[in-house]
Short mmCIF file of C-alpha atoms in Angstrom, two decimals:
data_model
loop_
_atom_site.label_atom_id
_atom_site.label_comp_id
_atom_site.label_asym_id
_atom_site.label_seq_id
_atom_site.Cartn_x
_atom_site.Cartn_y
_atom_site.Cartn_z
CA UNK A 1 16.47 -12.61 -33.20
CA UNK A 2 17.50 -12.87 -36.86
CA UNK A 3 14.05 -14.18 -37.76
CA UNK A 4 12.61 -10.94 -36.38
CA UNK A 5 15.40 -8.55 -37.41
CA UNK A 6 15.92 -9.51 -41.05
CA UNK A 7 17.87 -6.39 -41.99
CA UNK A 8 21.59 -7.00 -41.38
CA UNK A 9 22.40 -3.36 -40.67
CA UNK A 10 19.64 -3.16 -38.04
CA UNK A 11 20.80 -6.44 -36.51
CA UNK A 12 24.27 -4.97 -36.08
CA UNK A 13 22.77 -2.13 -34.02
CA UNK A 14 21.56 -4.49 -31.28
CA UNK A 15 22.49 -3.33 -27.79
CA UNK A 16 21.25 -3.64 -24.23
CA UNK A 17 18.32 -1.63 -22.87
CA UNK A 18 20.77 0.12 -20.52
CA UNK A 19 22.99 1.19 -23.41
CA UNK A 20 19.99 2.44 -25.37
CA UNK A 21 18.61 4.32 -22.37
CA UNK A 22 21.99 6.04 -22.05
CA UNK A 23 21.27 7.80 -25.36
CA UNK A 24 18.39 9.72 -23.75
CA UNK A 25 19.65 12.90 -22.13
CA UNK A 26 18.13 15.21 -19.47
CA UNK A 27 15.51 17.60 -20.79
CA UNK A 28 14.86 15.68 -23.98
CA UNK A 29 11.41 15.24 -25.51
CA UNK A 30 10.89 11.51 -25.97
CA UNK A 31 8.02 10.04 -27.96
CA UNK A 32 7.13 6.46 -27.09
CA UNK A 33 4.86 3.88 -28.63
CA UNK A 34 1.88 2.48 -26.74
CA UNK A 35 -1.87 2.76 -26.62
CA UNK A 36 -4.09 1.45 -23.79
CA UNK A 37 -1.51 -0.95 -22.47
CA UNK A 38 -0.50 -2.42 -25.83
CA UNK A 39 2.59 -2.04 -27.98
CA UNK A 40 4.59 0.09 -25.54
CA UNK A 41 8.37 -0.31 -25.07
CA UNK A 42 9.06 -2.73 -22.23
CA UNK A 43 12.79 -2.50 -21.49
CA UNK A 44 14.21 0.93 -22.31
CA UNK A 45 11.83 2.91 -20.05
CA UNK A 46 12.69 0.68 -17.08
CA UNK A 47 16.41 1.02 -17.75
CA UNK A 48 15.92 4.77 -18.07
CA UNK A 49 14.03 4.88 -14.76
CA UNK A 50 16.86 3.00 -13.02
CA UNK A 51 19.35 5.49 -14.42
CA UNK A 52 17.20 8.40 -13.27
CA UNK A 53 16.94 6.92 -9.78
CA UNK A 54 20.71 6.52 -9.57
CA UNK A 55 21.24 10.08 -10.80
CA UNK A 56 18.82 11.45 -8.21
CA UNK A 57 20.63 9.54 -5.45
CA UNK A 58 23.87 11.14 -6.61
CA UNK A 59 22.30 14.58 -6.38
CA UNK A 60 21.99 15.07 -10.12
CA UNK A 61 18.33 14.34 -10.99
CA UNK A 62 17.01 14.66 -14.50
CA UNK A 63 13.63 14.55 -16.17
CA UNK A 64 12.24 14.29 -19.69
CA UNK A 65 9.06 15.15 -21.56
CA UNK A 66 7.09 12.06 -22.59
CA UNK A 67 4.64 11.79 -25.49
CA UNK A 68 2.74 8.59 -26.31
CA UNK A 69 -0.36 7.42 -28.15
CA UNK A 70 -2.50 6.99 -25.03
CA UNK A 71 -2.05 5.16 -21.72
CA UNK A 72 0.79 2.66 -21.44
CA UNK A 73 1.68 0.45 -18.47
CA UNK A 74 3.65 0.28 -15.19
CA UNK A 75 6.85 -0.54 -17.10
CA UNK A 76 6.68 2.88 -18.73
CA UNK A 77 4.40 5.43 -17.07
CA UNK A 78 4.65 3.83 -13.64
CA UNK A 79 8.42 3.36 -13.70
CA UNK A 80 9.17 6.91 -14.82
CA UNK A 81 6.59 8.47 -12.50
CA UNK A 82 7.90 6.68 -9.41
CA UNK A 83 11.38 8.15 -9.89
CA UNK A 84 9.93 11.59 -10.74
CA UNK A 85 11.45 11.30 -14.20
CA UNK A 86 8.80 13.17 -16.18
CA UNK A 87 8.28 16.91 -16.34
CA UNK A 88 5.55 16.69 -19.00
CA UNK A 89 3.18 13.95 -20.18
CA UNK A 90 0.60 13.78 -22.96
CA UNK A 91 -2.02 12.93 -24.26
CA UNK A 92 -3.74 10.30 -22.04
CA UNK A 93 -2.74 8.25 -19.01
CA UNK A 94 -4.18 5.80 -16.51
CA UNK A 95 -1.28 4.88 -14.22
CA UNK A 96 -1.92 5.48 -10.47
CA UNK A 97 1.61 6.71 -9.72
CA UNK A 98 1.57 9.08 -12.67
CA UNK A 99 -1.92 10.33 -11.80
CA UNK A 100 -0.82 11.08 -8.25
CA UNK A 101 2.15 13.16 -9.39
CA UNK A 102 -0.02 15.04 -11.89
CA UNK A 103 -2.61 15.85 -9.23
CA UNK A 104 0.14 16.89 -6.80
CA UNK A 105 1.32 19.42 -9.37
CA UNK A 106 4.66 17.66 -9.92
CA UNK A 107 4.13 16.81 -13.60
CA UNK A 108 2.53 19.00 -16.25
CA UNK A 109 -0.12 17.06 -18.13
CA UNK A 110 -1.68 17.98 -21.48
CA UNK A 111 -5.03 16.24 -21.83
CA UNK A 112 -6.18 16.50 -25.43
CA UNK A 113 -8.22 14.88 -28.18
CA UNK A 114 -6.27 11.91 -29.50
CA UNK A 115 -6.99 12.91 -33.09
CA UNK A 116 -5.12 16.20 -32.54
CA UNK A 117 -1.78 14.84 -31.35
CA UNK A 118 -0.24 14.12 -34.75
CA UNK A 119 -1.10 17.44 -36.35
CA UNK A 120 0.02 19.35 -33.25
CA UNK A 121 3.32 17.49 -33.45
CA UNK A 122 3.71 18.29 -37.16
CA UNK A 123 3.01 21.94 -36.36
CA UNK A 124 5.72 22.05 -33.68
CA UNK A 125 3.52 22.79 -30.67
CA UNK A 126 5.45 20.25 -28.53
CA UNK A 127 8.86 21.37 -29.73
CA UNK A 128 11.46 19.13 -31.29
CA UNK A 129 11.11 15.37 -30.82
CA UNK A 130 14.61 14.28 -29.79
CA UNK A 131 14.11 10.52 -29.55
CA UNK A 132 11.38 8.03 -30.39
CA UNK A 133 11.28 4.68 -28.58
CA UNK A 134 9.06 2.34 -30.58
CA UNK A 135 8.12 -1.30 -30.07
CA UNK A 136 7.77 -3.35 -33.25
CA UNK A 137 7.15 -7.02 -33.97
CA UNK A 138 9.94 -7.22 -36.54
CA UNK A 139 12.13 -5.54 -39.15
CA UNK A 140 11.96 -6.55 -42.82
CA UNK A 141 14.95 -7.07 -45.08
CA UNK A 142 14.43 -3.63 -46.63
CA UNK A 143 14.21 -1.90 -43.23
CA UNK A 144 10.45 -1.45 -43.04
CA UNK A 145 8.93 -2.21 -39.64
CA UNK A 146 6.23 -4.72 -38.71
CA UNK A 147 3.99 -2.83 -36.27
CA UNK A 148 3.23 -4.28 -32.86
CA UNK A 149 -0.10 -4.67 -31.03
CA UNK A 150 -0.83 -0.94 -31.29
CA UNK A 151 -0.12 1.70 -33.90
CA UNK A 152 -1.13 4.91 -32.10
CA UNK A 153 1.14 7.80 -33.09
CA UNK A 154 4.08 5.63 -34.18
CA UNK A 155 3.99 6.84 -37.79
CA UNK A 156 4.32 10.43 -36.59
CA UNK A 157 6.99 9.65 -34.00
CA UNK A 158 9.14 7.83 -36.58
CA UNK A 159 8.80 10.71 -39.05
CA UNK A 160 9.38 13.56 -36.60
CA UNK A 161 12.03 12.24 -34.20
CA UNK A 162 15.70 13.07 -34.69
CA UNK A 163 16.74 9.63 -33.43
CA UNK A 164 14.92 6.30 -33.08
CA UNK A 165 15.36 3.43 -30.65
CA UNK A 166 13.56 0.23 -31.66
CA UNK A 167 12.44 -2.48 -29.28
CA UNK A 168 11.84 -5.67 -31.25
CA UNK A 169 9.56 -7.81 -29.10
CA UNK A 170 9.57 -11.55 -29.82
CA UNK A 171 6.57 -12.03 -27.52
CA UNK A 172 4.36 -10.21 -30.01
CA UNK A 173 3.11 -12.88 -32.44
CA UNK A 174 4.74 -12.92 -35.86
CA UNK A 175 1.25 -13.36 -37.25
CA UNK A 176 0.54 -9.69 -36.59
CA UNK A 177 2.25 -9.03 -39.92
CA UNK A 178 -0.36 -7.95 -42.44
CA UNK A 179 -2.96 -6.82 -39.89
CA UNK A 180 -2.04 -3.13 -40.11
CA UNK A 181 -3.04 -0.38 -42.52
CA UNK A 182 -0.65 2.57 -42.33
CA UNK A 183 -1.85 5.54 -44.36
CA UNK A 184 0.76 8.07 -45.52
CA UNK A 185 -1.53 10.52 -47.29
CA UNK A 186 -2.27 12.96 -44.46
CA UNK A 187 -1.06 16.57 -44.60
CA UNK A 188 -1.59 19.94 -42.99
CA UNK A 189 -3.84 22.60 -44.52
CA UNK A 190 -3.94 23.87 -47.21
CA UNK A 191 -2.57 20.67 -48.74
CA UNK A 192 -5.04 18.22 -47.26
CA UNK A 193 -6.81 15.80 -49.58
CA UNK A 194 -9.85 13.59 -48.92
CA UNK A 195 -8.98 10.36 -47.14
CA UNK A 196 -10.19 7.53 -49.44
CA UNK A 197 -11.88 5.44 -46.78
CA UNK A 198 -15.53 4.64 -47.47
CA UNK A 199 -16.17 1.57 -45.28
CA UNK A 200 -14.50 0.41 -42.06
CA UNK A 201 -12.90 -2.55 -43.86
CA UNK A 202 -11.25 -0.47 -46.61
CA UNK A 203 -7.46 -0.75 -46.85
CA UNK A 204 -6.02 2.60 -47.87
CA UNK A 205 -2.38 2.26 -46.82
CA UNK A 206 0.30 -0.37 -46.38
CA UNK A 207 1.00 -3.07 -43.76
CA UNK A 208 4.32 -1.60 -42.57
CA UNK A 209 5.83 1.47 -40.93
CA UNK A 210 8.57 3.36 -42.73
CA UNK A 211 11.65 4.85 -41.08
CA UNK A 212 14.82 6.50 -42.28
CA UNK A 213 17.51 3.92 -41.39
CA UNK A 214 19.96 6.71 -40.59
CA UNK A 215 17.79 7.72 -37.62
CA UNK A 216 18.00 4.37 -35.86
CA UNK A 217 20.64 4.59 -33.14
CA UNK A 218 19.76 1.43 -31.22
CA UNK A 219 17.84 -1.83 -31.51
CA UNK A 220 16.88 -3.66 -28.31
CA UNK A 221 15.60 -7.23 -28.20
CA UNK A 222 12.73 -7.93 -25.79
CA UNK A 223 10.42 -10.83 -25.01
CA UNK A 224 7.64 -9.57 -22.77
CA UNK A 225 3.82 -9.42 -22.88
CA UNK A 226 1.63 -6.37 -22.99
CA UNK A 227 -0.16 -5.34 -19.83
CA UNK A 228 -3.14 -7.67 -19.64
CA UNK A 229 -5.85 -6.04 -17.53
CA UNK A 230 -8.61 -8.44 -16.52
CA UNK A 231 -12.20 -7.40 -17.07
CA UNK A 232 -14.72 -8.02 -14.32
CA UNK A 233 -17.80 -10.03 -15.11
CA UNK A 234 -20.68 -7.62 -15.90
CA UNK A 235 -22.34 -6.53 -12.65
CA UNK A 236 -26.04 -5.81 -12.30
CA UNK A 237 -25.66 -2.10 -13.07
CA UNK A 238 -23.65 -2.78 -16.24
CA UNK A 239 -26.16 -5.38 -17.39
CA UNK A 240 -29.04 -2.98 -16.85
CA UNK A 241 -27.23 -0.24 -18.77
CA UNK A 242 -26.67 -2.71 -21.62
CA UNK A 243 -30.34 -3.68 -21.53
CA UNK A 244 -31.48 -0.07 -21.80
CA UNK A 245 -29.18 0.45 -24.78
CA UNK A 246 -30.41 -2.64 -26.60
CA UNK A 247 -34.00 -1.51 -26.11
CA UNK A 248 -33.00 1.86 -27.52
CA UNK A 249 -31.42 0.27 -30.60
CA UNK A 250 -34.53 -1.81 -31.14
CA UNK A 251 -36.66 1.31 -31.11
CA UNK A 252 -34.28 3.15 -33.45
CA UNK A 253 -34.65 0.28 -35.93
CA UNK A 254 -38.43 0.37 -35.54
CA UNK A 255 -38.39 4.13 -36.23
CA UNK A 256 -36.29 3.61 -39.36
CA UNK A 257 -33.29 5.58 -38.08
CA UNK A 258 -31.10 2.46 -37.95
CA UNK A 259 -31.11 -0.87 -39.77
CA UNK A 260 -30.49 -4.27 -38.19
CA UNK A 261 -26.83 -3.82 -39.15
CA UNK A 262 -26.78 -0.66 -37.01
CA UNK A 263 -23.83 1.62 -37.91
CA UNK A 264 -20.10 1.24 -37.18
CA UNK A 265 -19.65 0.82 -33.43
CA UNK A 266 -17.20 2.74 -31.29
CA UNK A 267 -16.79 1.59 -27.73
CA UNK A 268 -14.69 3.05 -24.94
CA UNK A 269 -12.58 0.84 -22.69
CA UNK A 270 -13.97 -0.72 -19.53
CA UNK A 271 -16.36 -3.14 -17.92
CA UNK A 272 -19.55 -1.29 -18.93
CA UNK A 273 -18.44 -1.21 -22.57
CA UNK A 274 -17.67 -4.93 -22.46
CA UNK A 275 -21.10 -5.58 -20.91
CA UNK A 276 -22.76 -3.76 -23.81
CA UNK A 277 -20.74 -5.77 -26.32
CA UNK A 278 -21.62 -9.00 -24.52
CA UNK A 279 -25.30 -8.10 -24.68
CA UNK A 280 -25.03 -7.42 -28.41
CA UNK A 281 -23.56 -10.87 -28.92
CA UNK A 282 -26.71 -12.48 -27.53
CA UNK A 283 -29.27 -10.27 -29.27
CA UNK A 284 -29.53 -11.64 -32.79
CA UNK A 285 -27.49 -8.98 -34.57
CA UNK A 286 -25.12 -9.99 -37.35
CA UNK A 287 -22.82 -8.43 -39.96
CA UNK A 288 -22.06 -5.45 -37.72
CA UNK A 289 -18.87 -3.42 -38.09
CA UNK A 290 -16.73 -1.42 -35.67
CA UNK A 291 -14.74 1.74 -36.33
CA UNK A 292 -13.16 2.39 -32.98
CA UNK A 293 -9.91 2.93 -31.08
CA UNK A 294 -9.48 -0.31 -29.16
CA UNK A 295 -10.26 -4.00 -29.64
CA UNK A 296 -11.40 -5.43 -26.30
CA UNK A 297 -12.38 -8.95 -25.27
CA UNK A 298 -16.00 -8.21 -26.05
CA UNK A 299 -15.22 -7.39 -29.67
CA UNK A 300 -13.26 -10.62 -30.10
CA UNK A 301 -16.34 -12.47 -28.91
CA UNK A 302 -18.54 -10.58 -31.38
CA UNK A 303 -16.16 -11.45 -34.22
CA UNK A 304 -15.93 -15.09 -33.14
CA UNK A 305 -19.72 -15.42 -33.09
CA UNK A 306 -20.18 -13.70 -36.44
CA UNK A 307 -22.04 -10.76 -34.92
CA UNK A 308 -19.21 -8.44 -35.93
CA UNK A 309 -17.79 -9.07 -39.39
CA UNK A 310 -14.96 -6.55 -39.14
CA UNK A 311 -13.31 -4.18 -36.65
CA UNK A 312 -11.03 -1.24 -37.39
CA UNK A 313 -9.01 0.22 -34.48
CA UNK A 314 -5.57 1.49 -33.52
CA UNK A 315 -4.82 -0.92 -30.66
CA UNK A 316 -5.74 -3.98 -28.66
CA UNK A 317 -6.68 -3.90 -24.98
CA UNK A 318 -7.13 -7.54 -24.02
CA UNK A 319 -7.19 -9.50 -20.80
CA UNK A 320 -4.92 -12.52 -20.44
CA UNK A 321 -7.80 -14.74 -21.56
CA UNK A 322 -8.50 -12.43 -24.51
CA UNK A 323 -4.86 -12.47 -25.56
CA UNK A 324 -4.79 -16.27 -25.41
CA UNK A 325 -7.93 -16.44 -27.56
CA UNK A 326 -6.42 -14.00 -30.07
CA UNK A 327 -3.06 -15.77 -30.30
CA UNK A 328 -4.65 -19.21 -30.66
CA UNK A 329 -6.85 -18.04 -33.54
CA UNK A 330 -4.70 -15.35 -35.09
CA UNK A 331 -5.21 -16.48 -38.69
CA UNK A 332 -8.98 -16.13 -38.20
CA UNK A 333 -8.74 -12.65 -36.66
CA UNK A 334 -6.12 -11.32 -39.09
CA UNK A 335 -8.68 -11.05 -41.90
CA UNK A 336 -11.26 -9.38 -39.64
CA UNK A 337 -9.23 -6.76 -37.76
CA UNK A 338 -7.30 -3.75 -39.06
CA UNK A 339 -5.04 -1.55 -36.93
CA UNK A 340 -4.48 2.01 -38.16
CA UNK A 341 -2.66 5.16 -36.97
CA UNK A 342 -4.77 7.01 -34.41
CA UNK A 343 -4.91 10.07 -36.67
CA UNK A 344 -7.06 7.81 -38.92
CA UNK A 345 -8.89 5.71 -36.32
CA UNK A 346 -9.99 8.94 -34.57
CA UNK A 347 -10.31 11.19 -37.59
CA UNK A 348 -13.37 13.46 -37.12
CA UNK A 349 -14.27 13.58 -40.83
CA UNK A 350 -14.19 9.79 -41.14
CA UNK A 351 -16.24 9.35 -37.97
CA UNK A 352 -18.84 11.81 -39.27
CA UNK A 353 -18.97 10.25 -42.74
CA UNK A 354 -19.17 6.65 -41.51
CA UNK A 355 -21.86 7.59 -38.98
CA UNK A 356 -20.34 5.89 -35.94
CA UNK A 357 -22.36 4.95 -32.87
CA UNK A 358 -20.18 6.35 -30.08
CA UNK A 359 -20.55 4.64 -26.68
CA UNK A 360 -18.33 6.06 -23.95
CA UNK A 361 -18.16 6.17 -20.18
CA UNK A 362 -18.41 9.28 -18.05
CA UNK A 363 -17.70 10.42 -14.50
CA UNK A 364 -20.81 12.57 -14.27
CA UNK A 365 -23.44 14.41 -16.30
CA UNK A 366 -25.54 17.37 -15.29
CA UNK A 367 -29.25 17.88 -15.73
CA UNK A 368 -28.77 19.60 -19.09
CA UNK A 369 -26.53 16.93 -20.60
CA UNK A 370 -23.06 18.38 -20.14
CA UNK A 371 -20.64 15.52 -19.49
CA UNK A 372 -17.48 15.34 -17.38
CA UNK A 373 -15.31 12.38 -18.32
CA UNK A 374 -11.98 13.43 -16.82
CA UNK A 375 -12.07 15.18 -13.42
CA UNK A 376 -13.16 14.49 -9.86
CA UNK A 377 -14.61 17.58 -8.17
CA UNK A 378 -13.37 19.74 -11.01
CA UNK A 379 -9.65 19.64 -10.27
CA UNK A 380 -8.34 16.09 -9.83
CA UNK A 381 -7.80 14.39 -13.19
CA UNK A 382 -8.57 10.71 -13.54
CA UNK A 383 -7.30 9.55 -16.94
CA UNK A 384 -8.16 12.00 -19.70
CA UNK A 385 -10.59 12.68 -22.51
CA UNK A 386 -8.95 10.15 -24.80
CA UNK A 387 -10.88 9.68 -28.02
CA UNK A 388 -14.34 10.19 -26.56
CA UNK A 389 -14.53 13.76 -27.83
CA UNK A 390 -13.47 12.76 -31.34
CA UNK A 391 -16.37 10.34 -31.53
CA UNK A 392 -19.01 12.17 -29.48
CA UNK A 393 -18.78 15.38 -31.46
CA UNK A 394 -18.83 13.64 -34.83
CA UNK A 395 -20.73 10.36 -34.39
CA UNK A 396 -24.23 9.66 -35.65
CA UNK A 397 -25.11 8.84 -32.05
CA UNK A 398 -23.18 10.05 -29.00
CA UNK A 399 -24.02 7.89 -25.98
CA UNK A 400 -22.57 8.34 -22.48
CA UNK A 401 -22.90 5.60 -19.87
CA UNK A 402 -22.30 5.36 -16.14
CA UNK A 403 -23.81 3.93 -12.97
CA UNK A 404 -26.04 6.52 -11.33
CA UNK A 405 -23.94 6.52 -8.14
CA UNK A 406 -20.36 5.82 -7.07
CA UNK A 407 -18.45 5.27 -3.83
CA UNK A 408 -21.25 3.20 -2.25
CA UNK A 409 -23.80 5.90 -3.01
CA UNK A 410 -21.83 8.86 -1.68
CA UNK A 411 -21.47 10.34 -5.19
CA UNK A 412 -24.27 10.97 -7.66
CA UNK A 413 -23.52 10.44 -11.33
CA UNK A 414 -26.12 13.09 -12.18
CA UNK A 415 -25.53 16.53 -10.65
CA UNK A 416 -26.94 20.05 -11.00
CA UNK A 417 -23.85 21.25 -12.88
CA UNK A 418 -20.78 19.23 -13.84
CA UNK A 419 -17.58 20.33 -12.16
CA UNK A 420 -15.64 20.06 -15.43
CA UNK A 421 -16.99 20.01 -19.00
CA UNK A 422 -15.46 17.69 -21.57
CA UNK A 423 -18.54 17.24 -23.75
CA UNK A 424 -21.08 20.04 -23.88
CA UNK A 425 -24.81 19.46 -23.96
CA UNK A 426 -24.61 20.07 -27.73
CA UNK A 427 -22.53 16.91 -28.19
CA UNK A 428 -24.55 14.64 -25.93
CA UNK A 429 -27.48 12.78 -27.46
CA UNK A 430 -28.12 9.91 -25.05
CA UNK A 431 -27.35 9.39 -21.36
CA UNK A 432 -27.72 5.94 -19.81
CA UNK A 433 -27.46 4.75 -16.23
CA UNK A 434 -28.79 1.56 -14.68
CA UNK A 435 -31.88 3.60 -13.78
CA UNK A 436 -32.82 4.27 -17.39
CA UNK A 437 -32.04 6.00 -20.68
CA UNK A 438 -32.63 9.64 -21.64
CA UNK A 439 -32.79 10.39 -25.36
CA UNK A 440 -32.07 14.11 -25.47
CA UNK A 441 -32.42 14.67 -29.20
CA UNK A 442 -34.95 17.29 -30.19
CA UNK A 443 -35.43 18.59 -26.64
CA UNK A 444 -35.00 22.09 -25.23
CA UNK A 445 -32.91 22.54 -22.05
CA UNK A 446 -35.70 22.30 -19.47
CA UNK A 447 -37.14 19.26 -21.24
CA UNK A 448 -33.73 17.60 -21.19
CA UNK A 449 -33.33 18.35 -17.50
CA UNK A 450 -36.64 16.83 -16.49
CA UNK A 451 -36.03 13.71 -18.58
CA UNK A 452 -32.56 13.17 -17.08
CA UNK A 453 -33.92 13.63 -13.56
CA UNK A 454 -36.78 11.20 -14.20
CA UNK A 455 -34.90 8.55 -16.16
CA UNK A 456 -31.25 8.52 -15.10
CA UNK A 457 -30.97 9.73 -11.50
CA UNK A 458 -30.73 7.36 -8.54
CA UNK A 459 -33.81 7.47 -6.26
CA UNK A 460 -31.63 8.59 -3.34
CA UNK A 461 -30.72 11.76 -5.25
CA UNK A 462 -33.78 12.32 -7.43
CA UNK A 463 -35.72 14.40 -4.86
CA UNK A 464 -32.69 16.63 -4.32
CA UNK A 465 -32.27 17.23 -8.03
CA UNK A 466 -35.97 17.84 -8.53
CA UNK A 467 -35.98 20.35 -5.69
CA UNK A 468 -32.95 22.14 -7.18
CA UNK A 469 -34.51 22.24 -10.64
CA UNK A 470 -37.90 23.44 -9.41
CA UNK A 471 -36.35 26.28 -7.42
CA UNK A 472 -34.02 27.17 -10.30
CA UNK A 473 -36.99 27.52 -12.64
CA UNK A 474 -38.55 29.99 -10.19
CA UNK A 475 -35.50 31.88 -8.97
CA UNK A 476 -32.69 31.81 -11.53
CA UNK A 477 -31.43 34.90 -13.33
CA UNK A 478 -32.57 33.48 -16.68
CA UNK A 479 -35.25 30.96 -17.45
CA UNK A 480 -33.75 29.33 -20.58
CA UNK A 481 -31.23 27.14 -18.72
CA UNK A 482 -32.21 27.67 -15.07
CA UNK A 483 -29.43 27.44 -12.50
CA UNK A 484 -28.90 28.58 -8.92
CA UNK A 485 -25.30 29.66 -9.24
CA UNK A 486 -24.70 29.71 -5.48
CA UNK A 487 -25.77 26.04 -5.32
CA UNK A 488 -24.78 24.62 -8.71
CA UNK A 489 -21.49 23.15 -7.48
CA UNK A 490 -22.51 22.74 -3.84
CA UNK A 491 -22.84 18.98 -4.23
CA UNK A 492 -19.15 18.70 -5.10
CA UNK A 493 -18.14 21.00 -2.26
CA UNK A 494 -20.22 18.91 0.14
CA UNK A 495 -18.42 15.79 -1.08
CA UNK A 496 -15.02 17.42 -0.49
CA UNK A 497 -16.02 18.51 3.02
CA UNK A 498 -18.04 15.49 4.20
CA UNK A 499 -17.25 12.60 1.84
CA UNK A 500 -20.78 12.54 0.44
CA UNK A 501 -22.85 14.61 -1.97
CA UNK A 502 -25.98 13.88 0.04
CA UNK A 503 -27.43 16.16 2.69
CA UNK A 504 -27.81 13.10 4.91
CA UNK A 505 -26.31 9.60 4.95
CA UNK A 506 -27.68 7.86 1.87
CA UNK A 507 -30.73 5.79 2.79
CA UNK A 508 -31.30 7.58 6.09
CA UNK A 509 -34.48 9.16 4.76
CA UNK A 510 -37.02 7.94 2.24
CA UNK A 511 -38.80 10.22 -0.20
CA UNK A 512 -39.25 13.97 0.02
CA UNK A 513 -36.74 16.75 -0.43
CA UNK A 514 -33.47 16.29 1.42
#
């Protein structure tokens, strides 16, 4: 490991994951690296989970508070959740075991905008950070750290934590060195200064993370890959959504609101997002840029084909095939990708100034354009808001995408009123399903509603929505944003009670009001 740990003092602090985990005590607040399954610690959390399990068996259970950048992986979130080792988790998650405990009320979960985490930490809203557990790709002779495959909140964790445990992961390619841009100029009001970033490819910081050597209490050697989640081939619905979006971009160019270079792209994680990126790669665009959170397989393809000349993010989220492509051509990608702290990648002022095109998934939208991206039936959290709010509120275009139905047609993606609001109608400009695209800009509420019903709703649910809207226009208390309050959430209640939002089994009737 001496080629990765070049600082002699740090090398002398090498110990096992079990020894390092022993430094974490019950009730501590522990900040860990990791963002969308990349750059998270691999060994210490598993050793900590084993220790927690043994303690629980001995009748002396203990739990900790866990802060990260975003979602991590089974070796961290899954391992700690399965042994009931977390009392608090923030700011984003996607692990099934963790989600189950959150929805059972066993773990407190703070779902928040990713751009807010650092400043809330600086302000002390999460209390004292006792320990930070951070994966890095290496340690320089002078003690600076080579960041791993994600940056996330690592700069903040290293600054704020009382003690630091480093995992130095040999599996992460040494060629990552130089791909990062760590900016140390942020501050709290009233001492904030403008961030000197004008274009997505601007370097405004330095390639390394800083840490006070006196804080480092353990160094653990690892050799393990990130979680590599495979992406499904684009299905018909995803391809149709991508087609509607490309037609929209073409019209925006024709209207003079965009150029053929578009504007910096932001894309959420998932199969629909990858389908959109794949469609862009075949559509004649070139010299595009991305200012986003995550580099997915689709963005690697855009870079490889010359469609995308540069991508700025805070993390990778690659399949096994994507990781192989990246590692085999790392010298090529190093000059075309920058990884930044998430307080910069998700910074609202930068997003607004750069004019990002925000493309994110949703669980459901209502007829007025309010979007729910986090909860099922209003109370069961899925993953979290992530960075979608940072980009939707501040982007030049805020686009939300989803199939028009889910669960084999038993759930409609367009409902009378969303059961949970993450993005209000004021932050939603475009809604896209495989049925069509609704451009909501410049429209009053009733105009928006009719367009969403006509363009985005599945035919099995369109008559129901039209009937609701027509009656609401006649009978509601107010006529500006008509609603029937006794029915507005009845679709969700019907789903809870019967397993379907439909009055009848989907497809049992054709046409007419149901």
